[in-house]
Short mmCIF file of C-alpha atoms in Angstrom, two decimals:
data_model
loop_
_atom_site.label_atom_id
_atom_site.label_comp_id
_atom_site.label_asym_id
_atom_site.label_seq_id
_atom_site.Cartn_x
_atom_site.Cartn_y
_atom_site.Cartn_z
CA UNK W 182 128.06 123.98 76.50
CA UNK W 183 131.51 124.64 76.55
CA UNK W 184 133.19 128.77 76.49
CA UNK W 185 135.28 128.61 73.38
CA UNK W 186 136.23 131.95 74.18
CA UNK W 187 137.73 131.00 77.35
CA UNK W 188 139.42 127.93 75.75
CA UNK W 189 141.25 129.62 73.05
CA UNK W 190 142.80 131.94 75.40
CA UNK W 191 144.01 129.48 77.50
CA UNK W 192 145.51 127.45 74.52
CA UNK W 193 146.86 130.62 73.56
CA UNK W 194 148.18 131.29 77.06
CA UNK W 195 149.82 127.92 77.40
CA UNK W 196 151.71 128.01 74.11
CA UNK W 197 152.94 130.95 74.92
CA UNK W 198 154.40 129.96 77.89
CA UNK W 199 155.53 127.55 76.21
CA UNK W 200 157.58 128.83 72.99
CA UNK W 201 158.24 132.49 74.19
CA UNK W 202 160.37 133.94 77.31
CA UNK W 203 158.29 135.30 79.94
CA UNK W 204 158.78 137.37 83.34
CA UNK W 205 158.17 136.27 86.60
CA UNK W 206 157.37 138.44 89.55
CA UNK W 207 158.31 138.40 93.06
CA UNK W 208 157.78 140.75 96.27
CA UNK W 209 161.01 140.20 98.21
CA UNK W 210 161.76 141.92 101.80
CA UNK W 211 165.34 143.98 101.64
CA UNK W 212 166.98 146.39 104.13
CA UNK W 213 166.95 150.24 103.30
CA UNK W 214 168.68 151.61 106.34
CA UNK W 215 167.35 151.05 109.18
CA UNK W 216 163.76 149.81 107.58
CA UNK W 217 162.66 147.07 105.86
CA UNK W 218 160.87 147.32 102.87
CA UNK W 219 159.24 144.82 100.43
CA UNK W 220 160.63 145.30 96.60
CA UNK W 221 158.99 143.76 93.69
CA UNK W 222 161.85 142.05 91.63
CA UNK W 223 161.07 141.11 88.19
CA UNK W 224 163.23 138.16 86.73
CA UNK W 225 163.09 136.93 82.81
CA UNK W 226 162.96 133.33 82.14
CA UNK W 227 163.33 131.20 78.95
CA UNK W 228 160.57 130.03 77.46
CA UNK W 229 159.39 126.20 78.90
CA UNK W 230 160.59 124.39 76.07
CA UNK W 231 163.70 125.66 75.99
CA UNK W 232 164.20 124.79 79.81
CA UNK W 233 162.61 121.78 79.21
CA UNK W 234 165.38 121.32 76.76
CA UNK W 235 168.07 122.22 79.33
CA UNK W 236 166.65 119.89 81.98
CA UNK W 237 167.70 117.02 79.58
CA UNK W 238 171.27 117.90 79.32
CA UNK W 239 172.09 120.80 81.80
CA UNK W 240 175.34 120.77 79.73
CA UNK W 241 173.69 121.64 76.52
CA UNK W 242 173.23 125.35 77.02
CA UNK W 243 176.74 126.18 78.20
CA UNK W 244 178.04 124.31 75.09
CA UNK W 245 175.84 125.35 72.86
CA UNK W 246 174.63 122.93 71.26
CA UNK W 247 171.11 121.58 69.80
CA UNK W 248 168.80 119.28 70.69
CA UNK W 249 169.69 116.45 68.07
CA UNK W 250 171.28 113.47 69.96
CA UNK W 251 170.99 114.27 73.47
CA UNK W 252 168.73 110.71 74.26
CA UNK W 253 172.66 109.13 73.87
CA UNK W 254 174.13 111.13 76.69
CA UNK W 255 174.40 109.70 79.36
CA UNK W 256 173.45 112.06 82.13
CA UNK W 257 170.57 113.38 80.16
CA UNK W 258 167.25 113.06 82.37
CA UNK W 259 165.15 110.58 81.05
CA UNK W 260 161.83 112.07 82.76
CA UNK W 261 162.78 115.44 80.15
CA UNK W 262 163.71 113.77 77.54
CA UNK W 263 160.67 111.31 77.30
CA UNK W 264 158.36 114.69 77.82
CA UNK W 265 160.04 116.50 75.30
CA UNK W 266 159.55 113.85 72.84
CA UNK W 267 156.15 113.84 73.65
CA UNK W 268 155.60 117.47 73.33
CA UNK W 269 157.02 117.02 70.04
CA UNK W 270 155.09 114.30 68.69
CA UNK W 271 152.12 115.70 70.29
CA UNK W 272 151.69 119.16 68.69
CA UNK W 273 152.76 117.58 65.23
CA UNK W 274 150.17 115.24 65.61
CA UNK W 275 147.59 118.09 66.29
CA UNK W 276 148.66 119.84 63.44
CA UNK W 277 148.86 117.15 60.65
CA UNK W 278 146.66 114.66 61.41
CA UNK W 279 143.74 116.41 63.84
CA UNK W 280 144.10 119.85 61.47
CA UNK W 281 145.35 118.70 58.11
CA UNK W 282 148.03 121.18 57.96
CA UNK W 283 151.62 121.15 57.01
CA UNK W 284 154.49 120.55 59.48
CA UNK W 285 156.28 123.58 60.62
CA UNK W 286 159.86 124.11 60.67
CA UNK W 287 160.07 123.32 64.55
CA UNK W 288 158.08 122.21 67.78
CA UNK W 289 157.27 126.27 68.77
CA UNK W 290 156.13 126.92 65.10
CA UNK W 291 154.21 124.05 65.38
CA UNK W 292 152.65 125.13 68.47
CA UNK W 293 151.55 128.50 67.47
CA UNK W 294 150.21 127.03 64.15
CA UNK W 295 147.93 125.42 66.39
CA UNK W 296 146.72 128.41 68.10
CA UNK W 297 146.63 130.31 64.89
CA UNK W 298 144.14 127.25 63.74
CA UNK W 299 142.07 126.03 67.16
CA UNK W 300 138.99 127.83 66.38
CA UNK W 301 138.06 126.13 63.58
CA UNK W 302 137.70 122.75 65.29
CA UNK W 303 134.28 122.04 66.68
CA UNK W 304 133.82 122.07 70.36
CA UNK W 305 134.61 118.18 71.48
CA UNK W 306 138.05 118.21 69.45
CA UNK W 307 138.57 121.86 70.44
CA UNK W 308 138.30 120.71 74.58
CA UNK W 309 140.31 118.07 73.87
CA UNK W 310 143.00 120.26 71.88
CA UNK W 311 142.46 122.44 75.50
CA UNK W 312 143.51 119.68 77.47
CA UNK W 313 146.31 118.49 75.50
CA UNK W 314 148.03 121.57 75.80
CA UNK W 315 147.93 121.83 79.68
CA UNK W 316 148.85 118.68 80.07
CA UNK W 317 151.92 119.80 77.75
CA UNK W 318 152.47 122.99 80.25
CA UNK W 319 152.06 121.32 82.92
CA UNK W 320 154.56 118.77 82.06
CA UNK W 321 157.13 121.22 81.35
CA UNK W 322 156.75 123.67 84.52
CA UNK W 323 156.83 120.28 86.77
CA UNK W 324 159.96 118.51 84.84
CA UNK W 325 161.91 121.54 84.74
CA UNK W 326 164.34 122.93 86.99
CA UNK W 327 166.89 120.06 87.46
CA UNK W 328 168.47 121.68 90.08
CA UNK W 329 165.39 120.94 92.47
CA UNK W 330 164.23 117.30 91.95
CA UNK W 331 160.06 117.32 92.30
CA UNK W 332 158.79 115.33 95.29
CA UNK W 333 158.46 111.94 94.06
CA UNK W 334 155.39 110.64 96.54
CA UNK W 335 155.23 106.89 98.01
CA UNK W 336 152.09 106.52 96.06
CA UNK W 337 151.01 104.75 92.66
CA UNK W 338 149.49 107.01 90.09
CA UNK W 339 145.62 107.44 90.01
CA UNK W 340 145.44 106.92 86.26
CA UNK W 341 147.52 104.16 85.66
CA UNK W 342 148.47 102.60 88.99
CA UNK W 343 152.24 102.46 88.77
CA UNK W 344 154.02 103.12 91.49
CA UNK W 345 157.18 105.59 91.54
CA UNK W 346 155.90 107.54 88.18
CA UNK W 347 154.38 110.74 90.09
CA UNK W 348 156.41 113.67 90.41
CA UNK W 349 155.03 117.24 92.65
CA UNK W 350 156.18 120.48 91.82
CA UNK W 351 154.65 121.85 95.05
CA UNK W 352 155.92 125.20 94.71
CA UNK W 353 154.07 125.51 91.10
CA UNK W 354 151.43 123.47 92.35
CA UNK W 355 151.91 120.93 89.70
CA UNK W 356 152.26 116.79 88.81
CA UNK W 357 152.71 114.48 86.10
CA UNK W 358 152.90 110.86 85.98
CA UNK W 359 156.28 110.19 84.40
CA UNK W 360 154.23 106.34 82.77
CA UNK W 361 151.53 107.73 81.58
CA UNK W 362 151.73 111.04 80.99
CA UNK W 363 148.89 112.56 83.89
CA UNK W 364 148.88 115.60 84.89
CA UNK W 365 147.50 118.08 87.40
CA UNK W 366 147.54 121.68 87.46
CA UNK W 367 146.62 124.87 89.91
CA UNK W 368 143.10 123.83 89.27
CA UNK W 369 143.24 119.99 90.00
CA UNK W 370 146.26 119.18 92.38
CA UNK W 371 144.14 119.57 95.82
CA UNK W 372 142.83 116.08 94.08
CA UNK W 373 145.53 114.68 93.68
CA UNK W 374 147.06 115.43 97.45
CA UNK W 375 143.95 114.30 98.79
CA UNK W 376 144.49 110.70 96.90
CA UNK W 377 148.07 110.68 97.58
CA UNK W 378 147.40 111.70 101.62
CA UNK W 379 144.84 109.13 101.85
CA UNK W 380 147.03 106.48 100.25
CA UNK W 381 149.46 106.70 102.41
CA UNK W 382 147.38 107.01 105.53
CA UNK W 383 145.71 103.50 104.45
CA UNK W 384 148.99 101.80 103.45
CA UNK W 385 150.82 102.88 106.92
CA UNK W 386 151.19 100.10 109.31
#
């Protein structure tokens, strides 16, 4: 028997990480004098979509302009642009077809109709709504920040076995597979390194 409780908060939880700005914090060591002292520095960051939407054209936010066209350009990052998509598609699909409700005027609106609506699935669809929406955090804290590539490991993907497709956030503790869409989180990336780690130690010479 599943929590529902615990499910709708995390749905909740994701989304919002998703669709509104949030604040990260950090314990940092400084100099005060002649002492060290640890200070906790608080830093705002945009919400994931939105840097998800930067990490496909870094460009786009210093010129600022939308999202509309930016598969075309050239230097946009396919990996973001091909999980943004998916996002999209995704949480429309939830809505519409999984919910019968009406389309909201964007992605975010979308994505807090569904939290608005979750509970009244039962509880198979409602897991499954669960897991959809990790997989779209996920996806978003591992693909973004373009300015620090993810490790990309010398190992094929445990879900669909294509090789190259994997890409480890290890400071978030997060991986997708760029193919098929797999992810891992906090709670299931020890998994993953233990595949990938004995991969490679089998397929060394």
């Amino acid at each position: 028997m599943i929590d529902r409780e615990h499910l709708l908060h995390r749905i909740a939880q994701d989304v919002t990480a998703l669709v509104d700005p949030y604040d990260h914090a950090e314990s940092v060591e400084v100099q005060d004098g002649p002492r060290r002292r640890r200070r906790r520095i608080i830093t705002r960051h945009p919400p994931l979509l939105d840097q998800l939407a930067d990490a496909v054209e870094p460009s786009r936010a210093a010129a600022g302009g939308g999202l509309r066209g930016y598969a075309s350009t050239p230097s946009a990052r396919l990996d973001a642009v091909d999980r943004l998509l998916a996002i999209d598609a995704g949480a429309a699909m939830w809505l519409t077809v999984r919910l019968g409700e009406p389309l909201r005027a964007d992605t975010p609106a979308n994505l807090r109709g569904l939290v608005g609506a979750a509970h009244w699935f039962d509880d198979d669809n409602l897991a499954d709504l669960a897991a959809a929406v990790r997989g779209w955090h996920t996806w978003a804290r591992t693909v973004t920040g373009w300015d620090t590539p993810p490790w990309r490991p010398n190992a094929p993907c445990p879900a669909c076995e294509y090789n190259g497709g994997l890409r480890v956030r290890l400071g978030t503790g997060t991986a997708i597979c760029v193919e098929c869409g797999a992810a891992w989180d906090a709670d299931t990336i020890s998994t993953l390194g233990r595949y990938v780690r004995t991969y490679t130690e089998v397929a060394a010479p």
